[in-house]
Coordinates of C-alpha atoms in Angstrom, one line a residue:
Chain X
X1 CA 94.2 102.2 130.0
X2 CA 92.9 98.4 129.8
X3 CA 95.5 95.9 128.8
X4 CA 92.7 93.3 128.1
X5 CA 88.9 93.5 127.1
X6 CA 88.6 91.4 129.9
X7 CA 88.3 93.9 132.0
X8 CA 85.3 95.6 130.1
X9 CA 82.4 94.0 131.4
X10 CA 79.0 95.3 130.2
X11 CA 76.5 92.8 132.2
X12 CA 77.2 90.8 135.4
X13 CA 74.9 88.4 137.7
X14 CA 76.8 86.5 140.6
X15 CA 80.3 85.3 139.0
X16 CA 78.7 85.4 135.5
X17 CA 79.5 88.1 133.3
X18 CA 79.5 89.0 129.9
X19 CA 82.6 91.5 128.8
X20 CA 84.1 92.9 125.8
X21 CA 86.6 89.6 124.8
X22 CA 83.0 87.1 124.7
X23 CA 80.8 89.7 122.9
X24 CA 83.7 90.1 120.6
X25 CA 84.3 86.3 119.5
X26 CA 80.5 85.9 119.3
X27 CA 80.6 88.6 117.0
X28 CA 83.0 87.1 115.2
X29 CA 81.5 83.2 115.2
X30 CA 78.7 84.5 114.1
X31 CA 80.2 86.5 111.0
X32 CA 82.2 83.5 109.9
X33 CA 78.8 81.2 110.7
X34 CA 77.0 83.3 108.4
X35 CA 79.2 83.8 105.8
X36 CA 80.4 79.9 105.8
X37 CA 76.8 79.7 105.7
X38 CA 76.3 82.1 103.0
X39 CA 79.2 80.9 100.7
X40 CA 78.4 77.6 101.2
X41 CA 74.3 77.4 100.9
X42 CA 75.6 77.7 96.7
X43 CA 77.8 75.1 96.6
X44 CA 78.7 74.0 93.3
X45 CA 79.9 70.8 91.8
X46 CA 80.5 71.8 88.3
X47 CA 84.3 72.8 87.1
X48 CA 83.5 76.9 86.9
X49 CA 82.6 77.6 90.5
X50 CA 81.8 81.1 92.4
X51 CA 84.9 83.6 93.3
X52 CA 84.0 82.9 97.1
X53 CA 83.4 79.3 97.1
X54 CA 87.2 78.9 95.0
X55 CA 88.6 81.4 98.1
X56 CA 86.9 79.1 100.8
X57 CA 88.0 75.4 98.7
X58 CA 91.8 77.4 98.8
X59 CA 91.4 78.0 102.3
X60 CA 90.0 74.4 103.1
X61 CA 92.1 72.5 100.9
X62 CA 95.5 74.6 102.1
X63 CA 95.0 73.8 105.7
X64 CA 94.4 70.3 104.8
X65 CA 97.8 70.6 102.8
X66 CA 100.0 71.7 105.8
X67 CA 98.0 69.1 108.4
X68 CA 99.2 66.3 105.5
X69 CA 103.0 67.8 105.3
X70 CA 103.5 67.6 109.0
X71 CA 102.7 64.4 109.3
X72 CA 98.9 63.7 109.6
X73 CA 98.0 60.8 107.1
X74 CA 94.2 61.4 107.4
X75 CA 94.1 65.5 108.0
X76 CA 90.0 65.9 107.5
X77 CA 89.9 64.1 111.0
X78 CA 92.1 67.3 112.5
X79 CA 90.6 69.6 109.8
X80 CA 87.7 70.6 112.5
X81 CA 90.1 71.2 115.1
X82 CA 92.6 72.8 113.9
X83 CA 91.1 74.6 111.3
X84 CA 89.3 76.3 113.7
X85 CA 92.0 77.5 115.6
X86 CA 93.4 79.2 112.5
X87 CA 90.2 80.7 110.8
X88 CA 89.2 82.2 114.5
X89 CA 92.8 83.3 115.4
X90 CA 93.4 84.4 112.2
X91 CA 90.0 86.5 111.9
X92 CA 90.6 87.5 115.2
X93 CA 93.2 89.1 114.3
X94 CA 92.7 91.0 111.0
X95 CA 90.3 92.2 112.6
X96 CA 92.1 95.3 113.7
X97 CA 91.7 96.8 110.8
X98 CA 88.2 98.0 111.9
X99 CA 88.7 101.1 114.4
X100 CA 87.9 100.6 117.9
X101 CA 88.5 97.0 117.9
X102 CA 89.9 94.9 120.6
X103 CA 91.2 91.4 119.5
X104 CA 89.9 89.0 121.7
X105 CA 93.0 86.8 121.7
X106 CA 94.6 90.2 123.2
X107 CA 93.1 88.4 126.4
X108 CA 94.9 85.6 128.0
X109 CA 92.1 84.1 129.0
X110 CA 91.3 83.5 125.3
X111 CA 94.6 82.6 124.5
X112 CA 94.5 80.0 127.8
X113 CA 91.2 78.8 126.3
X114 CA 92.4 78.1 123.0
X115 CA 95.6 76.6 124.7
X116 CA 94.1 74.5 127.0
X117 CA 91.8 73.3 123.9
X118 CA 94.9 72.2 122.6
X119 CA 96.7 70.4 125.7
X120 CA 92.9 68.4 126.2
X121 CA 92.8 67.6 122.1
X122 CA 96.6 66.3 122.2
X123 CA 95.8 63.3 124.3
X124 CA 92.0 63.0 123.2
X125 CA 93.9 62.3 119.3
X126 CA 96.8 60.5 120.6
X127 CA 94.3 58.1 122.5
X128 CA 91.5 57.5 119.8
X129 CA 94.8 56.9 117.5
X130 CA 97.0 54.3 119.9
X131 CA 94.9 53.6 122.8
X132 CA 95.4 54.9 126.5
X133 CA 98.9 52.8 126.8
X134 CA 100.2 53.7 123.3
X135 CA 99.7 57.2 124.4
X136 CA 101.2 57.0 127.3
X137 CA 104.1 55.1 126.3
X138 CA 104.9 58.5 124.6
X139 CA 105.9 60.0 128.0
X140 CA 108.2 57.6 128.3
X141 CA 110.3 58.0 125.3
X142 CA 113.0 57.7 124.7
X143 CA 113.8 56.5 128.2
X144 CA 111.4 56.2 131.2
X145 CA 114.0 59.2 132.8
X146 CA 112.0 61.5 130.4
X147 CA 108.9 61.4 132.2
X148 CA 108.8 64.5 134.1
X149 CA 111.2 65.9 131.6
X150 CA 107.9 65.2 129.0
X151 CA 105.1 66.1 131.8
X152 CA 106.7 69.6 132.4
X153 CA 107.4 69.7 128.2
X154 CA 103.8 69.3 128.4
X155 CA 102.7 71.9 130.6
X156 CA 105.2 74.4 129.5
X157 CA 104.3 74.3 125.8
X158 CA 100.9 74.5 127.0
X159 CA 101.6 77.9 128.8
X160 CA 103.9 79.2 125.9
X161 CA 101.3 78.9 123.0
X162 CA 99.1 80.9 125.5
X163 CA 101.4 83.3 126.6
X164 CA 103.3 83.7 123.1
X165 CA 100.3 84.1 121.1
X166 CA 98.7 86.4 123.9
X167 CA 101.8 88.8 123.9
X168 CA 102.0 89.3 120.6
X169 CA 98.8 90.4 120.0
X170 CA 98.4 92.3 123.3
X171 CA 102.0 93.9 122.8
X172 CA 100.9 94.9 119.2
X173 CA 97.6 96.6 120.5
X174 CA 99.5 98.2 123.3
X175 CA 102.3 99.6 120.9
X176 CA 99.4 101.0 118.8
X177 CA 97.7 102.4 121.7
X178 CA 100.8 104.1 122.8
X179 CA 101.9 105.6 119.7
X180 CA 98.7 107.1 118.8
X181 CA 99.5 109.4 122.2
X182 CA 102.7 110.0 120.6
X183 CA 102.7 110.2 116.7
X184 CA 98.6 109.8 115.4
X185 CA 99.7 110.4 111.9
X186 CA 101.3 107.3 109.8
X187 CA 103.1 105.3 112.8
X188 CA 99.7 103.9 114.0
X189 CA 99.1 102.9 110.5
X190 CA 102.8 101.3 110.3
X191 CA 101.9 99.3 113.1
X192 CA 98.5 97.6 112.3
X193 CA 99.7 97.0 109.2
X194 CA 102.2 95.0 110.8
X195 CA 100.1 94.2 113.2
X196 CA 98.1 92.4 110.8
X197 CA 101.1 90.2 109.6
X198 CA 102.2 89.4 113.2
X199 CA 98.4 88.0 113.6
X200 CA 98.6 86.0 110.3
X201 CA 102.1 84.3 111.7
X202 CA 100.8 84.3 114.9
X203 CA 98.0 82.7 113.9
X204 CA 100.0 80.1 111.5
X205 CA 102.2 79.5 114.5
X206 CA 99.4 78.4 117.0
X207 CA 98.2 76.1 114.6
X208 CA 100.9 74.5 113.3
X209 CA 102.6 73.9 117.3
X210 CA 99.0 72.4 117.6
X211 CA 99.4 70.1 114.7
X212 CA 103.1 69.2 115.6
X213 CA 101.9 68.0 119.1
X214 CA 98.6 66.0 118.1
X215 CA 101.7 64.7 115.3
X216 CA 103.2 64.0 117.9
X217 CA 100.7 62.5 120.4
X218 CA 100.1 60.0 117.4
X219 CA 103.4 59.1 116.6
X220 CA 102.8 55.8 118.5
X221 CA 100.7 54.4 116.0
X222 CA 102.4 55.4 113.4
X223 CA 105.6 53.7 113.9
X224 CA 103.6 50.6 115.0
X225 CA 102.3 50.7 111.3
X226 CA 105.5 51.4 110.1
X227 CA 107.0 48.3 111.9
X228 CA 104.1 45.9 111.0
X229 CA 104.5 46.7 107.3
X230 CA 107.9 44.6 106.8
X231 CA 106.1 41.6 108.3
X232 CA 103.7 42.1 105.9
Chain U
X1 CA 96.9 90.4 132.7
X2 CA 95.2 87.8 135.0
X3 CA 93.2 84.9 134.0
X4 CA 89.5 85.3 134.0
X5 CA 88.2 82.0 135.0
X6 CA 84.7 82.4 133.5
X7 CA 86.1 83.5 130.3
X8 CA 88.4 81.4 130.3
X9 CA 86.0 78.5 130.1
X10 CA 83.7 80.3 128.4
X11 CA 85.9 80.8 125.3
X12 CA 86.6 76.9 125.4
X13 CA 83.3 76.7 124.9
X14 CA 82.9 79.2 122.8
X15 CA 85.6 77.6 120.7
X16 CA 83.8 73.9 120.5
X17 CA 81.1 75.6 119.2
X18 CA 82.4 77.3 116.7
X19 CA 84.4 74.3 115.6
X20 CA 80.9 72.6 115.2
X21 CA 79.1 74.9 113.7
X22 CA 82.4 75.9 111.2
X23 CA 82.0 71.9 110.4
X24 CA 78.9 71.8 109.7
X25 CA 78.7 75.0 107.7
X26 CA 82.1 75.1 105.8
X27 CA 84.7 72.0 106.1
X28 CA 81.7 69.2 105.4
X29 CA 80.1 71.2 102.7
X30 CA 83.5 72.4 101.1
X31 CA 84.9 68.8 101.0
X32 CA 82.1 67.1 99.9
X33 CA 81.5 69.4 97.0
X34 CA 85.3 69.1 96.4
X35 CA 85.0 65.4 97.0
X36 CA 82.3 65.1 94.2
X37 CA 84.0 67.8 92.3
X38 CA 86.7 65.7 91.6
X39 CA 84.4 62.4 91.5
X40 CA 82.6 64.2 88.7
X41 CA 86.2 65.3 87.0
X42 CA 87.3 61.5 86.9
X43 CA 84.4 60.2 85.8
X44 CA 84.6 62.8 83.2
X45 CA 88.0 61.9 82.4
X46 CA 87.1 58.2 82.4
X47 CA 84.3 59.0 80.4
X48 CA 86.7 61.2 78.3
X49 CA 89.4 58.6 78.4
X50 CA 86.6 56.2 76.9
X51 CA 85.4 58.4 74.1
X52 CA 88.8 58.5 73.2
X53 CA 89.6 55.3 73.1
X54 CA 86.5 54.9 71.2
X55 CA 87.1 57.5 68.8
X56 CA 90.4 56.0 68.1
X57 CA 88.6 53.0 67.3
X58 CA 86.1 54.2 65.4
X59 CA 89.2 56.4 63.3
X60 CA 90.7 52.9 63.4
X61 CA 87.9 51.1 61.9
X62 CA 87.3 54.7 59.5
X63 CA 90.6 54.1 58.4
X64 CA 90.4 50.4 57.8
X65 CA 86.7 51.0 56.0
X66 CA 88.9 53.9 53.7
X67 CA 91.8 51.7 52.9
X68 CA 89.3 49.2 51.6
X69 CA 87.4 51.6 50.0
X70 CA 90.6 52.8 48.2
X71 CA 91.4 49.5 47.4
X72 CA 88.2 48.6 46.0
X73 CA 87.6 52.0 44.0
X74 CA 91.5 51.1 42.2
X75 CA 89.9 47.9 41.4
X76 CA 87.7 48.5 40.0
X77 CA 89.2 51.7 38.1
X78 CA 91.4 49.4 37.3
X79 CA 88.6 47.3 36.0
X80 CA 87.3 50.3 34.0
X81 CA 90.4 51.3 32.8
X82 CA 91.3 47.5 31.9
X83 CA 87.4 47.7 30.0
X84 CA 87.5 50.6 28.7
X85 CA 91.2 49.7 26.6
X86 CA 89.4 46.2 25.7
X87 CA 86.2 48.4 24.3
X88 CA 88.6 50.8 22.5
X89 CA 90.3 48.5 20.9
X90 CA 87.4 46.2 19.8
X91 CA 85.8 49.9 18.3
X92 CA 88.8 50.7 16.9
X93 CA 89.2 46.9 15.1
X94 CA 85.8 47.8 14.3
X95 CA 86.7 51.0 12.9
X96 CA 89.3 49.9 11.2
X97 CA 87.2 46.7 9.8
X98 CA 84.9 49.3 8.5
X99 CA 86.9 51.6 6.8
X100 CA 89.3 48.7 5.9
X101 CA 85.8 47.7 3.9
X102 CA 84.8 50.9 2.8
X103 CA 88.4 51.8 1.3
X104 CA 87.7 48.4 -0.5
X105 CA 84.3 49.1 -1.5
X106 CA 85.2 52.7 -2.9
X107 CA 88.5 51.1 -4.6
X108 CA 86.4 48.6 -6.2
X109 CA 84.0 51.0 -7.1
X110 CA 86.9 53.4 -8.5
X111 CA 88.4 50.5 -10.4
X112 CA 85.3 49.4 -11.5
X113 CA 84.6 52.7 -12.2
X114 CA 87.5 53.0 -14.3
X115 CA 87.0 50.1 -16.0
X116 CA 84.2 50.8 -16.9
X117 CA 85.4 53.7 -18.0
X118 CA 88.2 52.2 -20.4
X119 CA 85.6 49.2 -21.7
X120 CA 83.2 52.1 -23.2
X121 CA 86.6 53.6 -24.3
X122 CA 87.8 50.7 -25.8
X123 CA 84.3 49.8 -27.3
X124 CA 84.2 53.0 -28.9
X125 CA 87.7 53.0 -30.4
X126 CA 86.5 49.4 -31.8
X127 CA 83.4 49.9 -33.2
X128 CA 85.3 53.2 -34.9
X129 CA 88.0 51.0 -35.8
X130 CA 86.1 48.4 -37.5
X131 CA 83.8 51.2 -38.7
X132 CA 86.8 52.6 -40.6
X133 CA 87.9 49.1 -41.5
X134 CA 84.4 48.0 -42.8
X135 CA 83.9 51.5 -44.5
X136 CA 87.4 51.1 -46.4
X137 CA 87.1 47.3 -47.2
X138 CA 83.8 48.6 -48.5
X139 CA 84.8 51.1 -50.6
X140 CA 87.7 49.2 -52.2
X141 CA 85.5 45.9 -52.4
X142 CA 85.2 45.5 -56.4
X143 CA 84.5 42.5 -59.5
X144 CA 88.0 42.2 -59.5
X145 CA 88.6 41.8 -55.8
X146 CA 85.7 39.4 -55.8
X147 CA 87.2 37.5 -58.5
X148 CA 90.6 37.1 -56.2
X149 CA 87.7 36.3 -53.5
X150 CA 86.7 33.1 -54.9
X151 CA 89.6 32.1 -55.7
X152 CA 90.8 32.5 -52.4
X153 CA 87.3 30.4 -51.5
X154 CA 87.9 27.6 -53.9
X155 CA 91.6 27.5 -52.3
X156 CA 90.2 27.8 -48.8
X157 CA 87.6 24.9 -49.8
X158 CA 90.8 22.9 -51.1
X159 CA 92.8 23.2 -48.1
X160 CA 90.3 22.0 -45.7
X161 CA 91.8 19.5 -43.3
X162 CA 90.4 15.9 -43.5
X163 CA 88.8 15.9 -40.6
X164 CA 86.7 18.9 -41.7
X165 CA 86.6 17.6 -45.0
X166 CA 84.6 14.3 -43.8
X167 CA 82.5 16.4 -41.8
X168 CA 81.7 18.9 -44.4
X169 CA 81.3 16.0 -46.8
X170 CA 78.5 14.2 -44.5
X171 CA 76.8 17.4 -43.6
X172 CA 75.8 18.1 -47.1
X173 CA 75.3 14.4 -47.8
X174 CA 72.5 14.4 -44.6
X175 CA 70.4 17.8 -45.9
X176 CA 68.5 17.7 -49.2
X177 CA 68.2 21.4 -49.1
X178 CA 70.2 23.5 -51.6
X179 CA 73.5 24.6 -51.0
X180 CA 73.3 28.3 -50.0
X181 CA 75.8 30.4 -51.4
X182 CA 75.8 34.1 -50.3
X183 CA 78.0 37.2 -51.6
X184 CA 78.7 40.9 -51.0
X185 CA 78.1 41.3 -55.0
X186 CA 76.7 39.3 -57.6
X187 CA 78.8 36.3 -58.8
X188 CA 79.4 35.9 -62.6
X189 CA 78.4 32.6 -63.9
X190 CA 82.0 31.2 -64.3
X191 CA 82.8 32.4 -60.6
X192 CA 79.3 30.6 -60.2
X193 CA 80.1 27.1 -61.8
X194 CA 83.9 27.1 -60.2
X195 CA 82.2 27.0 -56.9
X196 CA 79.9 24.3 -57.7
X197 CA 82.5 22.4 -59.5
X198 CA 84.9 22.4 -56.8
X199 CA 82.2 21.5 -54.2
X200 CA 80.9 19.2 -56.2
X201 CA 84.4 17.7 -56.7
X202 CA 85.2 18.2 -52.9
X203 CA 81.9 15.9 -52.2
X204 CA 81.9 14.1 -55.5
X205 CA 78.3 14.4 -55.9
X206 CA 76.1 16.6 -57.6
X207 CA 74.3 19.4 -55.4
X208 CA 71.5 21.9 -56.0
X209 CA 72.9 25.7 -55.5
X210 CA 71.5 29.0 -54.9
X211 CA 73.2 32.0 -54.9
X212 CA 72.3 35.5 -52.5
X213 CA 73.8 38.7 -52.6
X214 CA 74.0 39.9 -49.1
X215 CA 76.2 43.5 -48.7
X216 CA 76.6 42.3 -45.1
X217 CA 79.5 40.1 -45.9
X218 CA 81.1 43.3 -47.1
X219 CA 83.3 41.3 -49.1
X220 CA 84.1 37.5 -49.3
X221 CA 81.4 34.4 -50.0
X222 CA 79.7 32.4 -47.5
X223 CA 79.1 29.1 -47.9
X224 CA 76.1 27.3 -46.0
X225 CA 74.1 24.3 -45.8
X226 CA 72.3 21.9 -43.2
X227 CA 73.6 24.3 -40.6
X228 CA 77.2 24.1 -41.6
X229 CA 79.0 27.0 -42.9
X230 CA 82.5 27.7 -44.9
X231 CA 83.0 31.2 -45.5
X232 CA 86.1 33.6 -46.2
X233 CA 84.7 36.9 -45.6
X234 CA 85.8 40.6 -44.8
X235 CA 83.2 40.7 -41.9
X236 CA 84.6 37.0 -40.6
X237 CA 87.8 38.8 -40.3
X238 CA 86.2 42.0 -38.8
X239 CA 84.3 40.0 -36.5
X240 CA 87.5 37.6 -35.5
X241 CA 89.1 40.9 -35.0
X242 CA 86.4 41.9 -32.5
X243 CA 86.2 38.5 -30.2
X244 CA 90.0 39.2 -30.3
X245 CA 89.7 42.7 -29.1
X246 CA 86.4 41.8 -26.8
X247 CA 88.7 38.8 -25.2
X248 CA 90.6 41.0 -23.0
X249 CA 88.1 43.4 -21.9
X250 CA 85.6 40.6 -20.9
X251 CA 89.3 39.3 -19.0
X252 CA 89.9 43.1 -17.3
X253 CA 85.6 42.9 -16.2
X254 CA 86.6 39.6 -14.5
X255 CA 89.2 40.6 -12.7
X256 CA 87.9 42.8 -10.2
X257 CA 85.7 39.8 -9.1
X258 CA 88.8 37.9 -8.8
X259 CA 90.3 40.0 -6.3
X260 CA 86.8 39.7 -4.6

């Protein structure tokens, strides 16, 4: 039994090799390429719009919503980011309706990937929004004593959204896997079903930890705004 | 559940290429068509929010041109209706002018109509009444009442005022003519001489006389010379009778034009 599609591996040359999770998520950047592509070619400007191109603005425009409530004044400069997190996380994971599919954020190398995009993107934000120092400062607050305290925060969080978001989907696969050696009828279908909602939260939950951190890493700024504003 | 290094890096860079290629094929082209969806919506609205307000204007200024318009058209209904009382009562002055006149006219026609009426009645009963008078005097006229005649003459002659005795006196003394004397029947010769002798004694001279019958007198003797005449007739009578009876009707003709 493989607990990750890592471990499928259809071509190898020297310490390259090509397994099940990469095919998968090319499979799946392609399909939402295309059909971004697709939807997309038709754009229309008018008031009465296409079904797909109103699903797509809902889509767009929500994610933009919940960037803005968390505290992001100008969300279309994360919408790239963190958008993409969702829409492949979340695709990822729906995904399991189609038999024979293995999630590729079921691997944690995956899950590391997306994580580690998220621990380089927290300072490349905090930077380009209060400099190197402003940044910094942050691992300083509220008292220099907080340093490690925030370098470890850093790291930890890190390794939690990997492990978390890998777990549940892995655990959810697994859980399927088993039960269809012990009850095939109904329980599998119980299980994706909720395995499809645990990928939707799970997939809400990755982003939005990634927001509240970039929030976070750009708080600096913020409150320098917010004390220059007075003086003004 | 290890880490597969090459993965691992692979799917980072799997993941920044999908996040470019997801912005270029959905976030860019979703927000700008929502950016110029809205853009278009706004300038709609403005555009909206103009017509609007220029629609209100222009119901405004619709109004303003319909108050006028109503003001004007009871103006000048006003003005007709003011007219049109000033022609109806000049038409019906006229009216009433005319058949004021014509009432008048057909009055004056009905009175003269009716006078005429009573003239021709009155005429008649006249000329019947001195018919009958003339026919009776006539028929009683005899010698003997031409006897009293003359004496009634001579008397008449006797009792002329001075005045008309002067003038009847230098009358006959002016004409050389012979004194006519004209009766309804022949006079006997004294009748005759006690005419001339009281003439002659009136005028103390002596004239020439000739004496005519004339049955027009009806009775009575006429007495005429140089264009003056005495008479005491039956017909003078009769025809004092009939200026006296003409008097009034010729008054009733006139009055009519009086009115007038």
């Amino acid at each position: 039994m493989e607990l990750s599609p890592d471990e499928r591996v259809f071509w190898e040359y020297g310490f390259i090799h090509i397994n099940l999770t990469l095919v998968t998520t090319w499979v799946l950047m392609a399909v939402l390429v295309i059909v971004s592509y697709l939807i997309t070619r038709r754009l229309r400007t008018d008031i009465r719009i296409s079904r797909w191109q109103c699903i797509l603005e809902m889509l767009v425009l929500g994610m933009n919503k919940q960037i803005q409530e968390i505290g992001l004044e100008e969300p279309k400069k994360y919408l790239d980011f963190i958008g993409t997190i969702f829409i492949f996380i979340a695709f990822s994971n729906l995904s399991i309706v189609f038999p024979g599919y293995v999630p590729p954020t079921s691997s944690l190398s995956t899950t590391a990937a997306l994580a580690i995009s998220v621990f380089l993107a927290v300072p490349i934000f905090g930077i380009s929004e209060s400099g190197v120092i402003g940044y910094l400062k942050t691992y300083v607050q509220p008292t220099f004593i907080m340093l490690p305290f925030n370098i470890i925060s850093e790291l930890s969080r890190t390794l939690a959204l990997a492990v978390r978001l890998f777990g549940n989907i892995m655990s959810g696969g697994l859980i399927v896997a088993i039960l269809l050696s012990i009850a095939p009828l109904l329980f599998p279908i119980l299980m994706t079903v909720l395995g499809l909602i645990t990928g939707l939260i799970q997939a809400y939950i990755f982003s939005i930890l990634a927001t509240v951190y970039i929030a976070a890493a750009t708080q600096e700024s913020k409150s320098k705004k917010i004390k220059l504003k007075p003086k003004n | 559940m290890q880490i597969d290094w090459f993965t691992l890096v692979a799917q980072v860079i799997n993941f920044l290429v999908l996040m470019w290629l997801l912005r270029r094929y959905l976030y860019k082209p979703i927000l700008k068509a929502i950016d110029e969806r809205e853009s278009k919506i706004v300038a709609q609205l403005k555009d909206a929010e103009s017509k609007k307000k220029e629609a209100l204007k222009e119901r405004e200024e619709f109004n303003k041109k319909n108050e006028k318009f109503d003001s004007e058209r009871d103006e000048l209904m006003q003005k007709v209706i003011a007219e049109s009382k000033e022609q109806k009562k000049k038409l019906t002055e006229k009216a009433r002018l005319e058949a004021n006149a014509l009432k008048k006219k057909l009055d004056d026609e009905i009175l003269a109509n009716h006078a005429a009426q009573k003239n021709e009645i009155e005429e008649n009963i006249q000329r019947e009444v001195l018919e009958i008078a003339r026919k009776t005097l006539a028929d009683l006229s005899s010698v003997d009442l031409e006897k009293q005649m003359v004496r009634t003459f001579v008397a008449k002659v006797n009792q002329l005022g001075k005045e008309e005795k002067e003038k009847f006196v230098s009358t006959l003394a002016s004409g050389k003519d012979p004194i006519l004397v004209q009766s309804a029947f022949d006079l006997s010769k004294s009748e005759k001489s006690e005419i001339q002798k009281e003439v002659n004694g009136l005028t103390k001279k002596e004239y020439g006389f000739e004496f005519k019958v004339n049955p027009k007198l009806i009775s009575g003797i006429e007495l005429s010379a140089n264009g003056y005449k005495l008479s005491w007739t039956i017909s003078e009578y009769i025809h004092s009778f009939e200026n006296e009876l003409n008097d009034p009707i010729q008054d009733k003709k006139d009055q009519p034009s009086d009115k007038k």
